[in-house]
Coordinates of N, CA and C in Angstrom, one line a residue:
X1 N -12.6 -200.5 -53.4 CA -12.9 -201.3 -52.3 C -13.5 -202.6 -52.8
X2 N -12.7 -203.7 -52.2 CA -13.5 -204.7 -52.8 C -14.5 -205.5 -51.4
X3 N -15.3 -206.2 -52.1 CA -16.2 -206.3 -50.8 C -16.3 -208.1 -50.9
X4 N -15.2 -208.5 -49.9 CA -15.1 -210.2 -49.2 C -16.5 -210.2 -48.7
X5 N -16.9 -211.7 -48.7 CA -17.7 -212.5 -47.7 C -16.6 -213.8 -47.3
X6 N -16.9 -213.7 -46.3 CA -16.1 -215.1 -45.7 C -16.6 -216.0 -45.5
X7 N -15.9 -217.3 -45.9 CA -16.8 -218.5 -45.9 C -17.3 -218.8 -44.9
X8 N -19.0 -219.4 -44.9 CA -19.8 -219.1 -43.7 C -20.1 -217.6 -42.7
X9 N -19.9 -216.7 -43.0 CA -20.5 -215.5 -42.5 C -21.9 -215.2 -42.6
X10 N -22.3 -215.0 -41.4 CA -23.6 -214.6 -40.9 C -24.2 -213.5 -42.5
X11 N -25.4 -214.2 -42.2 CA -26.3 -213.6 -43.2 C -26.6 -211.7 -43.0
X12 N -26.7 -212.3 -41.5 CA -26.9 -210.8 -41.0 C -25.9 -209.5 -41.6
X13 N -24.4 -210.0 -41.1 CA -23.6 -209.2 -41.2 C -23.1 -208.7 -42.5
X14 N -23.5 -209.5 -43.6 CA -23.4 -209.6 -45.2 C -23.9 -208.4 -45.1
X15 N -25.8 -208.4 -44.9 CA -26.4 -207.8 -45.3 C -26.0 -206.4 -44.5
X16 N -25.4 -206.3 -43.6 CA -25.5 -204.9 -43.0 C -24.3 -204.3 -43.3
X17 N -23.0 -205.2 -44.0 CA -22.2 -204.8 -45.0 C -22.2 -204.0 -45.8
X18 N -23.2 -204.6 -46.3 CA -23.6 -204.3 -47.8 C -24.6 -203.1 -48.1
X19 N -25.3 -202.7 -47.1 CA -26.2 -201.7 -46.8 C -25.2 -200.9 -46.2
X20 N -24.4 -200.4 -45.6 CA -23.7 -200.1 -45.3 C -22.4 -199.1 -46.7
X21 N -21.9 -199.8 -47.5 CA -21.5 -199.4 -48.2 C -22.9 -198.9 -49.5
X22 N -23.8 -199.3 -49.4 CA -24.7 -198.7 -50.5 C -25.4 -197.2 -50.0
X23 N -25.7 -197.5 -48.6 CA -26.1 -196.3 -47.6 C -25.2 -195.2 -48.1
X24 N -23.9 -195.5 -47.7 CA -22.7 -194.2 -47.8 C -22.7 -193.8 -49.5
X25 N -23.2 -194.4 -50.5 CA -22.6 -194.3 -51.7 C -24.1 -193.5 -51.6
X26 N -25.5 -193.3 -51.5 CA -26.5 -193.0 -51.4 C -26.5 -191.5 -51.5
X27 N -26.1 -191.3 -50.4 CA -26.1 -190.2 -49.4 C -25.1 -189.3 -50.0
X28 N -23.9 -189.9 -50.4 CA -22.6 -189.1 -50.3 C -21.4 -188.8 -49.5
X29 N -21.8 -190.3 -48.4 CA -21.2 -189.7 -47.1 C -19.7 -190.7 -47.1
X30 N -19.5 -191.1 -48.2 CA -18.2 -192.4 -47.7 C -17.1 -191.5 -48.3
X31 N -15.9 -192.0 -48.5 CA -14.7 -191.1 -48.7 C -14.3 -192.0 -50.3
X32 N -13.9 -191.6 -51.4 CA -13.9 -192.0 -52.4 C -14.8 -192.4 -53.1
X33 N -15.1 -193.4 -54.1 CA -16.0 -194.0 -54.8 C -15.9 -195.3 -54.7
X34 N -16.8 -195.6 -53.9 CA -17.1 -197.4 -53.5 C -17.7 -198.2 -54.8
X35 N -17.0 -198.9 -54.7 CA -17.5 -200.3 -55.7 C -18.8 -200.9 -55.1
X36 N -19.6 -200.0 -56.1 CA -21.4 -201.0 -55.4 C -21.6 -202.0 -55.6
X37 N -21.0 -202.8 -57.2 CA -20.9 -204.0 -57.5 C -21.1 -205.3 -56.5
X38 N -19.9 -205.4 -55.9 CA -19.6 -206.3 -55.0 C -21.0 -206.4 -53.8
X39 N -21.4 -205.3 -53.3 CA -22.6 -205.6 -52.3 C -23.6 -205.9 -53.0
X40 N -23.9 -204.9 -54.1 CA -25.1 -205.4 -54.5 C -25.3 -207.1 -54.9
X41 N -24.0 -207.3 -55.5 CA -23.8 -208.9 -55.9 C -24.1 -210.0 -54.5
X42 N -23.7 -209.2 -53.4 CA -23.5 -210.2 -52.3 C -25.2 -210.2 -51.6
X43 N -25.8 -209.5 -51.9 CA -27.2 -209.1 -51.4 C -28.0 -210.2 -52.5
X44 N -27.8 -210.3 -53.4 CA -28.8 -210.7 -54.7 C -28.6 -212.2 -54.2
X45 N -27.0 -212.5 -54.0 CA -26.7 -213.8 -53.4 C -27.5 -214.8 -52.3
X46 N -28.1 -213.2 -51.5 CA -28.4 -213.9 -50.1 C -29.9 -214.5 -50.4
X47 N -30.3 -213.9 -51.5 CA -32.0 -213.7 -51.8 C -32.0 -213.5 -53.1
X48 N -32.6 -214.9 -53.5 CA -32.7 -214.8 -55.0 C -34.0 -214.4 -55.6
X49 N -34.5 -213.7 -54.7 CA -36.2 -213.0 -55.0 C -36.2 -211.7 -55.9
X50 N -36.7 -212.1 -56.8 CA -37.1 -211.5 -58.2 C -37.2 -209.5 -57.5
X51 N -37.7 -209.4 -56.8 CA -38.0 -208.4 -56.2 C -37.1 -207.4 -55.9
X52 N -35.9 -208.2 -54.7 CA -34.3 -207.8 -54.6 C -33.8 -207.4 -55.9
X53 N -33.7 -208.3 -56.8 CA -33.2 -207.9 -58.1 C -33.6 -206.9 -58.9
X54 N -35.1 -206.7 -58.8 CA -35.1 -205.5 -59.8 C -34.7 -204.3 -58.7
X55 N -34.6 -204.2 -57.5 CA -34.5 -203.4 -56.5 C -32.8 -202.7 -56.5
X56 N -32.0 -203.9 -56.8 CA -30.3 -203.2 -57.2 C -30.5 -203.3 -58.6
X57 N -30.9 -203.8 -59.5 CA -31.0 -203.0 -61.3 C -31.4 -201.4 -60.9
X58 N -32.1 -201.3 -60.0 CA -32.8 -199.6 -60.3 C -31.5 -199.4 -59.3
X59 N -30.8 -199.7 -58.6 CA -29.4 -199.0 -57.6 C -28.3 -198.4 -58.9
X60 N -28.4 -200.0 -59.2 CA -26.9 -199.4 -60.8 C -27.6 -198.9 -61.6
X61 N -28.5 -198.8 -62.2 CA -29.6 -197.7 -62.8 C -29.3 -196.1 -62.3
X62 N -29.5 -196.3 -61.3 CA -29.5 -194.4 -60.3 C -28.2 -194.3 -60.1
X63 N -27.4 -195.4 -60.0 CA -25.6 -194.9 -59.8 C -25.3 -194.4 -61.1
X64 N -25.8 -195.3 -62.8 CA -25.0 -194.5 -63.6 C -25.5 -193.6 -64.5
X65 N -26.5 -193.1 -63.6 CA -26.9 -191.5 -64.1 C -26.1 -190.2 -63.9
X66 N -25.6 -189.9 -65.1 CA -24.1 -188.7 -64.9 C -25.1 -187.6 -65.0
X67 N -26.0 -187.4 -66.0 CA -26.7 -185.6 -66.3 C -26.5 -184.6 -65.0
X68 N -27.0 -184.5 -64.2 CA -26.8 -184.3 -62.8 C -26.9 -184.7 -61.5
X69 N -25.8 -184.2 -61.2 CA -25.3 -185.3 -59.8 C -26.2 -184.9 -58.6
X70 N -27.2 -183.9 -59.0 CA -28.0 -183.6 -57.3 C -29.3 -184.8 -57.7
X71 N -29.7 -185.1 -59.1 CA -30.7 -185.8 -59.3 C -30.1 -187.4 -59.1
X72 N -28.7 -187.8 -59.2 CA -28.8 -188.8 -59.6 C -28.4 -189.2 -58.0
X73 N -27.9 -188.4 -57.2 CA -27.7 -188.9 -55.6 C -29.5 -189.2 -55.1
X74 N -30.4 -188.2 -55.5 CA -32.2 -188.5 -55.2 C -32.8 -189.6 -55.7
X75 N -31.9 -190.3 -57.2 CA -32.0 -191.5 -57.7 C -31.7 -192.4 -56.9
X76 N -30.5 -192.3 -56.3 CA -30.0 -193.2 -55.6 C -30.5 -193.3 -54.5
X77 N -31.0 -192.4 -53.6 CA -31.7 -192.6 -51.8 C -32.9 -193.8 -52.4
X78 N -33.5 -193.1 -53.0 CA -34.8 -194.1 -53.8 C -34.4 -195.6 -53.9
X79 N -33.5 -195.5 -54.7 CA -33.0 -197.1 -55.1 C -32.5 -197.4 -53.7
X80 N -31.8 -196.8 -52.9 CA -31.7 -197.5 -51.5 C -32.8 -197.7 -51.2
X81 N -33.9 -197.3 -50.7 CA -35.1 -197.6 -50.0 C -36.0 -198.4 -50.6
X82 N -35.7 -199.2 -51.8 CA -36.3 -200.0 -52.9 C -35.5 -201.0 -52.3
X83 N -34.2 -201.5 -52.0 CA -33.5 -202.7 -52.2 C -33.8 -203.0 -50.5
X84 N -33.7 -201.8 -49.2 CA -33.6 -201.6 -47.8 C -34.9 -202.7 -47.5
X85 N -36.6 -202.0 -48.5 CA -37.7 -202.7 -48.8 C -37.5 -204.2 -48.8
X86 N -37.2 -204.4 -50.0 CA -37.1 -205.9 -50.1 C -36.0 -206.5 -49.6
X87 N -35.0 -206.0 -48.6 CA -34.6 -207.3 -47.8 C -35.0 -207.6 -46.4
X88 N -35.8 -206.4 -45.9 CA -36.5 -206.3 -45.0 C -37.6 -207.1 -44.8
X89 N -38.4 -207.5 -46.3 CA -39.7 -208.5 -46.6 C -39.3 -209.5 -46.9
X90 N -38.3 -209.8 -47.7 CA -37.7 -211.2 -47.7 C -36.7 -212.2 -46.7
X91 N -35.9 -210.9 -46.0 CA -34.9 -211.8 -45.0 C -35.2 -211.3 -44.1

């Protein structure tokens, strides 16, 4: 999946994009394997706060933990609620 922003698109709807595909990758609940790249890139975009950023380093951090996949999905809720944090404080 690749993840467009269209030129001039609401801040809002980026962001609920983008949580949106990170949510489902989180959890387990999307169909395939979503390219987190793209949101996380489009989120870092909206907010260049030091904060956001270490918030999706720890998301691709918990995504590319292979050892086990029940710990590295508990990595990942975390790192959602780390990145959910700081755009909720910043934007």
């Amino acid at each position: 999946m690749w993840f467009k922003t269209a030129e001039g698109q609401e801040r809002d709807e980026v962001k609920r994009r983008a949580l949106t595909v990170l949510r489902s990758y989180a959890y387990g609940t999307g169909s395939g394997e979503p390219d987190i790249e793209g949101p996380l890139w489009a989120l870092q975009d909206l907010c260049q706060r030091e904060e956001l950023k270490s918030a999706c380093l720890w998301f691709r951090a918990a995504a590319a933990y292979s050892d086990d996949e029940e710990v590295r999905q508990v990595l990942c809720i975390e790192a959602y609620g780390k990145v959910e944090r700081a755009l909720r404080y910043y934007l």
